[in-house]
CSV table of C-alpha atoms in Angstrom, one decimal:
chain,number,residue,atom,x,y,z
A,1,MET,CA,18.7,17.4,-1.8
A,2,GLN,CA,16.1,15.3,-0.6
A,3,GLN,CA,15.2,12.5,-2.8
A,4,LEU,CA,11.0,12.2,-3.7
A,5,LYS,CA,9.1,8.8,-2.7
A,6,THR,CA,6.8,7.1,-3.9
A,7,THR,CA,4.7,5.8,-1.8
A,8,PRO,CA,3.4,1.7,-1.3
A,9,PHE,CA,0.4,2.5,-4.5
A,10,HIS,CA,3.3,3.3,-7.0
A,11,GLU,CA,3.5,0.5,-8.8
A,12,ARG,CA,-0.1,0.6,-9.6
A,13,THR,CA,-0.3,3.9,-9.7
A,14,SER,CA,2.8,4.7,-12.2
A,15,ALA,CA,1.0,1.7,-14.4
A,16,LEU,CA,-2.3,4.4,-14.9
A,17,CYS,CA,-1.0,7.0,-14.7
A,18,GLN,CA,-1.0,8.3,-18.7
A,19,PRO,CA,0.1,11.7,-18.5
A,20,GLN,CA,2.6,11.0,-16.2
A,21,ASN,CA,2.2,14.2,-14.2
A,22,TRP,CA,3.5,14.3,-10.5
A,23,ARG,CA,3.2,16.4,-8.8
A,24,LYS,CA,5.5,16.8,-5.2
A,25,TRP,CA,3.1,16.8,-2.2
A,26,ALA,CA,5.7,16.5,1.6
A,27,GLY,CA,8.3,14.7,-0.1
A,28,TYR,CA,7.1,12.3,-2.8
A,29,PHE,CA,5.4,11.6,-5.9
A,30,ALA,CA,2.6,12.1,-6.4
A,31,ALA,CA,-0.3,11.9,-9.4
A,32,GLY,CA,-2.0,14.4,-11.1
A,33,SER,CA,-4.3,13.1,-13.1
A,34,TYR,CA,-5.2,9.4,-14.4
A,35,GLU,CA,-5.7,10.8,-18.1
A,36,HIS,CA,-5.5,13.8,-19.4
A,37,THR,CA,-8.1,15.5,-18.9
A,38,LEU,CA,-9.3,15.8,-15.7
A,39,ASP,CA,-13.4,15.3,-16.6
A,40,ARG,CA,-13.4,11.2,-15.6
A,41,GLU,CA,-12.2,11.8,-12.2
A,42,TYR,CA,-13.9,14.1,-11.3
A,43,TRP,CA,-16.5,13.4,-12.8
A,44,ALA,CA,-16.1,10.2,-10.1
A,45,ILE,CA,-16.1,12.2,-7.3
A,46,ARG,CA,-19.8,14.0,-7.3
A,47,ASN,CA,-21.4,10.4,-8.9
A,48,ALA,CA,-19.7,7.3,-8.6
A,49,ALA,CA,-16.1,6.4,-6.4
A,50,ALA,CA,-12.9,8.0,-6.6
A,51,LEU,CA,-9.8,6.0,-5.4
A,52,ILE,CA,-6.7,8.1,-4.4
A,53,ASP,CA,-3.5,7.9,-2.6
A,54,VAL,CA,-3.4,10.4,0.6
A,55,THR,CA,-0.6,8.8,2.0
A,56,PRO,CA,1.9,11.9,1.7
A,57,LEU,CA,0.4,12.8,3.9
A,58,ILE,CA,2.4,13.4,6.8
A,59,LYS,CA,0.7,11.0,10.4
A,60,TYR,CA,2.1,10.8,14.2
A,61,VAL,CA,1.3,8.7,16.3
A,62,ILE,CA,0.7,10.1,20.1
A,63,LYS,CA,0.6,8.0,23.8
A,64,GLY,CA,1.1,7.5,26.4
A,65,ARG,CA,-1.1,9.1,29.8
A,66,ASP,CA,-0.6,12.8,28.7
A,67,ALA,CA,-1.5,12.1,25.1
A,68,ALA,CA,-4.4,13.7,25.5
A,69,ALA,CA,-3.0,16.8,27.7
A,70,LEU,CA,-0.8,17.6,24.7
A,71,LEU,CA,-2.7,17.4,22.3
A,72,HIS,CA,-5.9,20.3,24.1
A,73,ARG,CA,-2.9,21.7,24.7
A,74,VAL,CA,-1.5,22.8,21.1
A,75,THR,CA,-4.7,22.1,19.0
A,76,THR,CA,-8.3,24.5,19.6
A,77,ARG,CA,-10.5,21.8,20.4
A,78,ASP,CA,-11.7,20.4,23.0
A,79,ILE,CA,-10.1,17.3,22.9
A,80,HIS,CA,-10.4,14.9,26.6
A,81,LYS,CA,-14.4,15.2,24.9
A,82,MET,CA,-14.2,13.0,22.2
A,83,LYS,CA,-14.5,9.1,22.5
A,84,VAL,CA,-12.5,7.0,21.6
A,85,GLY,CA,-13.4,5.8,17.5
A,86,GLN,CA,-14.2,9.9,17.0
A,87,VAL,CA,-12.0,12.3,14.9
A,88,ALA,CA,-11.9,15.6,14.9
A,89,TYR,CA,-10.9,18.4,12.3
A,90,THR,CA,-8.9,20.9,13.4
A,91,GLY,CA,-6.0,23.3,13.3
A,92,TRP,CA,-3.6,24.5,15.4
A,93,CYS,CA,-1.9,28.1,16.2
A,94,ASP,CA,1.2,29.6,17.5
A,95,GLU,CA,1.1,31.6,20.3
A,96,GLU,CA,-0.2,35.2,18.6
A,97,GLY,CA,-3.4,33.1,16.7
A,98,LYS,CA,-1.8,32.2,14.0
A,99,MET,CA,-2.7,28.7,12.0
A,100,ILE,CA,0.8,26.5,12.2
A,101,ASP,CA,-1.5,23.9,9.4
A,102,ASP,CA,-4.4,22.2,10.0
A,103,GLY,CA,-5.5,18.0,9.6
A,104,THR,CA,-7.3,15.4,11.7
A,105,VAL,CA,-7.3,14.0,15.2
A,106,SER,CA,-8.7,10.5,15.7
A,107,ARG,CA,-9.0,9.0,19.7
A,108,LEU,CA,-7.4,4.8,18.3
A,109,GLU,CA,-8.2,4.0,22.1
A,110,GLU,CA,-7.9,5.7,25.4
A,111,ARG,CA,-4.5,6.7,25.5
A,112,THR,CA,-3.8,6.5,21.7
A,113,PHE,CA,-4.0,8.9,18.5
A,114,ARG,CA,-3.8,9.0,15.4
A,115,LEU,CA,-2.5,13.8,14.0
A,116,THR,CA,-2.2,14.8,10.1
A,117,ALA,CA,-0.6,17.0,9.4
A,118,ALA,CA,0.6,18.8,6.1
A,119,GLU,CA,4.0,19.9,6.5
A,120,PRO,CA,6.1,17.8,9.2
A,121,ASN,CA,5.8,19.6,12.4
A,122,LEU,CA,7.5,16.5,15.0
A,123,ARG,CA,10.3,19.4,16.3
A,124,TRP,CA,7.1,21.8,17.7
A,125,LEU,CA,4.2,18.8,18.7
A,126,THR,CA,8.4,17.3,20.9
A,127,MET,CA,8.8,21.2,21.9
A,128,ASN,CA,4.9,21.7,23.6
A,129,ALA,CA,5.7,18.4,25.2
A,130,VAL,CA,8.5,18.6,27.5
A,131,GLY,CA,7.6,17.2,30.8
A,132,MET,CA,5.2,15.2,30.1
A,133,ASP,CA,4.7,10.8,30.4
A,134,VAL,CA,4.4,10.8,26.1
A,135,SER,CA,5.7,9.5,23.1
A,136,ILE,CA,5.6,11.3,19.9
A,137,THR,CA,6.0,8.8,16.3
A,138,GLU,CA,6.0,10.0,13.6
A,139,VAL,CA,4.2,6.9,10.9
A,140,THR,CA,4.2,8.9,7.3
A,141,ASP,CA,5.8,5.1,5.9
A,142,ASP,CA,4.0,2.3,7.3
A,143,VAL,CA,1.1,4.5,7.6
A,144,ALA,CA,0.0,3.7,3.3
A,145,ALA,CA,-3.5,5.5,3.5
A,146,LEU,CA,-6.8,5.8,0.6
A,147,SER,CA,-9.4,8.5,0.5
A,148,PHE,CA,-12.2,6.6,-1.3
A,149,GLN,CA,-14.2,9.3,-2.6
A,150,GLY,CA,-18.5,9.7,-3.7
A,151,PRO,CA,-21.3,8.2,-3.6
A,152,ASN,CA,-21.6,4.3,-4.9
A,153,THR,CA,-18.1,4.1,-2.3
A,154,ARG,CA,-20.5,3.1,0.9
A,155,LYS,CA,-21.8,0.2,-1.8
A,156,VAL,CA,-18.2,-0.7,-1.9
A,157,LEU,CA,-17.6,-0.7,1.6
A,158,ASN,CA,-19.5,-3.1,1.4
A,159,ARG,CA,-19.2,-5.9,-0.5
A,160,VAL,CA,-14.9,-6.2,0.5
A,161,ALA,CA,-15.5,-4.7,4.6
A,162,GLU,CA,-15.6,-8.2,7.0
A,163,GLU,CA,-18.2,-5.7,9.8
A,164,PRO,CA,-21.1,-3.5,6.9
A,165,VAL,CA,-19.9,0.7,7.2
A,166,ASP,CA,-24.1,1.5,7.7
A,167,GLU,CA,-23.0,3.1,10.3
A,168,LEU,CA,-20.4,4.3,10.7
A,169,ARG,CA,-21.3,8.6,11.4
A,170,TYR,CA,-19.5,11.3,10.1
A,171,PHE,CA,-16.0,11.9,11.7
A,172,ARG,CA,-16.3,8.9,12.9
A,173,LEU,CA,-13.8,6.1,12.4
A,174,MET,CA,-13.8,2.2,13.4
A,175,THR,CA,-11.2,-1.6,12.5
A,176,ASN,CA,-11.9,-3.9,10.0
A,177,LYS,CA,-10.6,-6.2,7.5
A,178,ILE,CA,-10.7,-5.7,4.1
A,179,ARG,CA,-11.1,-9.6,2.8
A,180,GLY,CA,-8.3,-10.5,5.8
A,181,THR,CA,-6.9,-7.7,6.3
A,182,GLU,CA,-6.9,-5.4,9.0
A,183,VAL,CA,-8.0,-2.1,8.2
A,184,THR,CA,-8.8,1.9,10.3
A,185,ILE,CA,-11.7,3.0,8.6
A,186,SER,CA,-13.1,6.6,9.2
A,187,ARG,CA,-16.1,9.0,7.8
A,188,THR,CA,-13.5,11.6,6.2
A,189,GLY,CA,-12.9,13.4,3.4
A,190,TYR,CA,-11.6,16.3,1.6
A,191,THR,CA,-14.0,16.8,-1.5
A,192,GLY,CA,-17.8,17.8,0.5
A,193,ASP,CA,-19.2,13.5,-0.9
A,194,LEU,CA,-19.4,11.2,0.8
A,195,GLY,CA,-16.3,9.4,1.1
A,196,TYR,CA,-14.1,7.1,3.5
A,197,GLU,CA,-10.8,6.7,4.5
A,198,ILE,CA,-8.9,3.4,4.9
A,199,TRP,CA,-5.7,3.3,6.7
A,200,MET,CA,-3.7,0.4,6.7
A,201,ASP,CA,0.4,-1.4,6.7
A,202,ALA,CA,2.6,0.1,4.7
A,203,LYS,CA,3.0,-3.6,3.6
A,204,ASP,CA,-1.5,-4.0,2.5
A,205,ALA,CA,-1.4,-1.5,0.4
A,206,ILE,CA,-1.3,-2.9,-3.5
A,207,LYS,CA,-3.6,-5.4,-2.1
A,208,ILE,CA,-5.8,-3.7,-0.6
A,209,TRP,CA,-5.8,-0.9,-3.5
A,210,ASP,CA,-6.2,-4.1,-6.6
A,211,THR,CA,-9.7,-5.7,-3.7
A,212,LEU,CA,-11.4,-2.4,-3.9
A,213,MET,CA,-10.5,-1.8,-7.9
A,214,GLU,CA,-12.2,-5.6,-8.3
A,215,ALA,CA,-14.9,-4.3,-5.7
A,216,GLY,CA,-15.2,-1.6,-7.3
A,217,ALA,CA,-15.7,-1.8,-11.3
A,218,ASP,CA,-19.4,-2.2,-10.9
A,219,TYR,CA,-19.8,1.1,-9.1
A,220,GLY,CA,-17.0,3.6,-11.9
A,221,ILE,CA,-13.6,3.2,-9.5
A,222,THR,CA,-11.6,5.8,-10.5
A,223,PRO,CA,-8.5,5.8,-9.9
A,224,VAL,CA,-8.7,10.0,-9.4
A,225,GLY,CA,-5.5,12.8,-9.0
A,226,ILE,CA,-5.1,15.8,-7.2
A,227,LEU,CA,-5.9,18.1,-9.7
A,228,ALA,CA,-9.6,16.5,-9.7
A,229,MET,CA,-9.2,16.3,-5.7
A,230,ASP,CA,-8.4,20.4,-5.9
A,231,MET,CA,-12.0,21.6,-8.3
A,232,ALA,CA,-13.9,19.7,-5.7
A,233,ARG,CA,-12.2,21.2,-2.3
A,234,VAL,CA,-13.2,24.0,-3.7
A,235,GLU,CA,-16.9,23.7,-3.7
A,236,ALA,CA,-16.7,21.9,-0.5
A,237,GLY,CA,-15.4,25.3,0.8
A,238,LEU,CA,-11.9,23.6,2.2
A,239,PHE,CA,-8.5,25.3,2.2
A,240,MET,CA,-4.7,24.5,1.2
A,241,LEU,CA,-2.5,25.6,2.5
A,242,ASP,CA,0.3,26.9,1.3
A,243,VAL,CA,-2.0,27.7,-1.5
A,244,ASP,CA,-4.9,29.4,1.0
A,245,TYR,CA,-2.3,30.1,3.7
A,246,THR,CA,0.9,30.4,5.0
A,247,SER,CA,1.7,29.1,7.7
A,248,ALA,CA,3.2,30.5,10.5
A,249,SER,CA,6.0,29.5,10.9
A,250,HIS,CA,7.0,30.0,6.9
A,251,ALA,CA,6.1,34.0,6.7
A,252,TRP,CA,8.0,36.2,6.0
A,253,ILE,CA,5.8,39.0,7.5
A,254,GLU,CA,3.2,39.5,9.4
A,255,PRO,CA,0.1,40.3,6.6
A,256,GLN,CA,0.7,36.5,5.8
A,257,LYS,CA,-0.5,35.1,8.7
A,258,SER,CA,-3.9,34.2,9.1
A,259,SER,CA,-5.8,33.3,12.5
A,260,PRO,CA,-8.7,30.1,12.4
A,261,PHE,CA,-11.0,32.2,12.6
A,262,GLU,CA,-10.4,34.1,9.6
A,263,LEU,CA,-10.5,31.1,7.6
A,264,GLY,CA,-13.4,31.2,8.7
A,265,LEU,CA,-12.9,28.0,10.9
A,266,ASP,CA,-14.2,29.5,14.1
A,267,TRP,CA,-16.0,26.0,14.4
A,268,THR,CA,-13.0,24.3,15.8
A,269,VAL,CA,-12.7,27.0,18.7
A,270,ALA,CA,-13.3,25.8,22.2
A,271,LEU,CA,-13.0,29.0,24.0
A,272,ASP,CA,-14.4,27.7,26.6
A,273,LYS,CA,-12.6,24.0,27.0
A,274,PRO,CA,-11.1,24.3,30.4
A,275,GLY,CA,-7.3,25.9,30.6
A,276,TYR,CA,-4.5,26.6,28.5
A,277,PHE,CA,-3.8,26.6,25.4
A,278,VAL,CA,-1.3,27.3,22.8
A,279,GLY,CA,-2.3,30.8,21.3
A,280,ARG,CA,-5.8,31.6,23.9
A,281,ARG,CA,-5.0,34.9,24.6
A,282,ALA,CA,-4.8,36.3,21.8
A,283,LEU,CA,-7.7,33.6,20.0
A,284,GLU,CA,-9.7,35.4,22.5
A,285,ARG,CA,-9.0,38.7,22.1
A,286,GLU,CA,-9.8,38.3,17.7
A,287,LYS,CA,-13.3,36.9,18.7
A,288,ARG,CA,-13.8,39.7,20.8
A,289,GLU,CA,-13.1,42.3,18.5
A,290,GLY,CA,-13.8,40.9,15.3
A,291,SER,CA,-11.4,39.7,12.8
A,292,VAL,CA,-9.1,42.3,10.8
A,293,TRP,CA,-9.9,39.9,7.1
A,294,LYS,CA,-12.2,36.0,6.3
A,295,MET,CA,-12.6,33.7,3.7
A,296,VAL,CA,-15.3,34.2,2.1
A,297,GLY,CA,-17.1,33.1,-1.1
A,298,LEU,CA,-17.2,34.4,-4.4
A,299,GLU,CA,-19.3,33.9,-6.8
A,300,VAL,CA,-18.5,34.9,-11.1
A,301,ASP,CA,-20.9,37.0,-13.0
A,302,TRP,CA,-21.3,34.7,-16.1
A,303,VAL,CA,-23.3,37.1,-17.4
A,304,GLY,CA,-20.5,39.5,-16.5
A,305,MET,CA,-17.6,38.3,-17.9
A,306,GLU,CA,-18.9,36.8,-20.7
A,307,ASN,CA,-19.4,40.3,-22.0
A,308,ILE,CA,-15.8,41.2,-21.1
A,309,PHE,CA,-14.9,39.0,-23.6
A,310,LYS,CA,-17.3,39.0,-26.3
A,311,GLN,CA,-15.5,43.0,-26.2
A,312,VAL,CA,-12.2,41.2,-27.6
A,313,GLY,CA,-15.0,38.7,-29.9
A,314,LEU,CA,-14.1,35.5,-28.2
A,315,PRO,CA,-15.6,33.3,-25.8
A,316,PRO,CA,-15.0,33.1,-22.3
A,317,GLN,CA,-12.0,31.0,-22.0
A,318,ILE,CA,-12.0,29.5,-18.1
A,319,PRO,CA,-9.5,27.3,-17.0
A,320,GLY,CA,-8.8,23.3,-16.9
A,321,MET,CA,-8.4,22.9,-13.5
A,322,ALA,CA,-8.1,25.1,-9.9
A,323,VAL,CA,-5.5,28.1,-10.7
A,324,ARG,CA,-4.1,28.3,-7.7
A,325,GLY,CA,-2.8,32.1,-7.7
A,326,SER,CA,-3.6,35.1,-5.8
A,327,LEU,CA,-6.2,37.4,-8.7
A,328,PRO,CA,-6.8,40.5,-6.6
A,329,ILE,CA,-10.8,41.8,-5.3
A,330,PHE,CA,-11.4,45.1,-5.8
A,331,VAL,CA,-14.7,47.7,-4.5
A,332,GLY,CA,-14.7,50.4,-7.0
A,333,ASN,CA,-11.8,51.3,-8.0
A,334,VAL,CA,-9.8,49.6,-3.9
A,335,GLN,CA,-7.8,46.7,-4.2
A,336,VAL,CA,-10.2,45.1,-0.8
A,337,GLY,CA,-8.9,41.2,-0.8
A,338,TYR,CA,-7.4,38.6,-2.5
A,339,ALA,CA,-8.8,35.5,-4.6
A,340,SER,CA,-6.1,32.6,-3.1
A,341,THR,CA,-7.6,29.9,-5.3
A,342,SER,CA,-10.4,29.8,-8.1
A,343,SER,CA,-12.5,27.0,-9.7
A,344,TRP,CA,-14.6,26.6,-12.3
A,345,SER,CA,-17.2,24.1,-11.0
A,346,PRO,CA,-19.2,21.4,-13.5
A,347,LEU,CA,-21.4,20.2,-11.1
A,348,LEU,CA,-22.9,23.5,-10.4
A,349,LYS,CA,-22.5,25.9,-13.6
A,350,LYS,CA,-20.0,28.6,-11.5
A,351,TYR,CA,-17.1,30.2,-11.8
A,352,ILE,CA,-16.2,30.1,-7.7
A,353,ALA,CA,-12.8,31.2,-6.0
A,354,LEU,CA,-12.0,31.0,-2.4
A,355,ALA,CA,-11.8,34.9,-1.5
A,356,HIS,CA,-10.2,37.0,1.7
A,357,LEU,CA,-11.7,40.4,2.4
A,358,GLN,CA,-11.0,43.1,4.9
A,359,ARG,CA,-13.5,44.0,7.2
A,360,PRO,CA,-16.7,45.0,6.2
A,361,TYR,CA,-16.4,44.1,2.6
A,362,TYR,CA,-16.5,39.9,3.6
A,363,GLU,CA,-19.8,40.2,6.0
A,364,ILE,CA,-23.2,38.5,5.0
A,365,PRO,CA,-26.3,39.6,6.6
A,366,ALA,CA,-27.2,37.8,9.6
A,367,GLY,CA,-30.0,34.9,7.4
A,368,GLY,CA,-29.4,36.2,4.0
A,369,GLU,CA,-26.4,34.0,2.0
A,370,VAL,CA,-24.6,36.9,0.2
A,371,GLY,CA,-22.8,40.1,0.4
A,372,ASN,CA,-21.5,42.7,-1.3
A,373,ASP,CA,-21.1,43.1,-5.4
A,374,VAL,CA,-16.8,42.8,-6.0
A,375,ARG,CA,-14.7,42.5,-9.0
A,376,MET,CA,-12.5,40.0,-9.7
A,377,GLU,CA,-9.4,40.8,-12.1
A,378,ILE,CA,-9.5,38.0,-14.9
A,379,THR,CA,-6.8,38.2,-17.9
A,380,VAL,CA,-8.2,38.6,-21.4
A,381,GLU,CA,-6.0,38.6,-24.6
A,382,HIS,CA,-3.0,40.2,-22.0
A,383,HIS,CA,-4.6,42.9,-20.5
A,384,ARG,CA,-6.4,42.7,-16.3
A,385,GLN,CA,-9.9,42.8,-16.5
A,386,HIS,CA,-12.2,43.3,-13.9
A,387,ALA,CA,-15.3,40.7,-14.0
A,388,PRO,CA,-18.6,41.3,-11.6
A,389,ALA,CA,-18.8,38.6,-8.4
A,390,LYS,CA,-20.8,38.4,-5.6
A,391,VAL,CA,-19.8,36.4,-2.3
A,392,VAL,CA,-21.2,34.0,-1.2
A,393,LYS,CA,-21.5,31.9,2.0
A,394,LEU,CA,-19.0,28.4,1.7
A,395,PRO,CA,-19.4,25.9,1.7
A,396,PHE,CA,-20.6,26.2,-2.1
A,397,TYR,CA,-21.3,22.3,-2.5
A,398,GLU,CA,-22.6,20.4,0.0
A,399,PRO,CA,-25.2,17.0,-0.3
A,400,GLU,CA,-26.9,16.0,2.2
A,401,TRP,CA,-25.8,12.5,2.8
A,402,LYS,CA,-22.5,13.7,2.9
A,403,LYS,CA,-22.5,13.4,7.1
């Protein structure tokens, strides 16, 4: 049985984690929440500065003469166009154009990249690198990482970083020092808000944590667990492996697999890039013929849901965290899809969901924001009921200061 590891921040996070509700994330313990309710942690993401330990992200350093060529071959992005200091979000597919995993590619130097992933991909990368002049090294345990998210994060970083981060553009990175300690800071995150990710040597983790906590005290800095981050990422229309899609390498049957187009990642698929990449033919065919499925947003009609609960004498029952569970979606009496994650949005004051719908039900008129009327299954007093909902464009929330 595999022993779960602790991250280099565990000395601090374990002392702060009041409910001790640890979750398993890529072989590590990760704090679910630091308090018994999620309110303060969620609002730190949206109003202040949230400090999230994201060390369990799988991390590879890919370097050598053919490093760019390998990543160009295995991802859907045009890696050769990336400049040093640029970060690209991408998925990678099998030959049938179905997603294996997703993550970020950072061009650290001309011939050095860092790839993050949700799950181990070393064998797959190595198989695709046969005959190439490239080295692939997993550095997950060696590189600690913090996601620093929220509108006050720039102010806090400017207090402690040797170089100001004001000019750091969205999806770019810089080498910097925090109180003399070398770090890489990228303008990235998983919350849909202004935010940064700070990458450091594992031995420096506690020092960086303490420095940020001290400097951020006047700015509402709050340690935040993955449950509050889950609510924020649904508002941002961001999906999660093994929750909103199944890796093609783990799927038992064909319908469990998803393509980048089906997940709304059209903008990451560079069909105009030169040469072969894994899944190219299948993705070109899907682009021509259209996708059978598509992930969209759902907004549940509050009054309609309230009426269903009222019939049994109850106020609406709203879960206190994002629900990672499949909920059938209907048009008439026909099931046309399912919601994979649903959540109350504290900011928007709406019950929202990431939903996978069949064609034509996912379609939204050109230039429009709202699509079909559908119904989402909810359970009221042990009975399955259907709450009215509308198909909407993703993301649900995108503040202007994010980019």
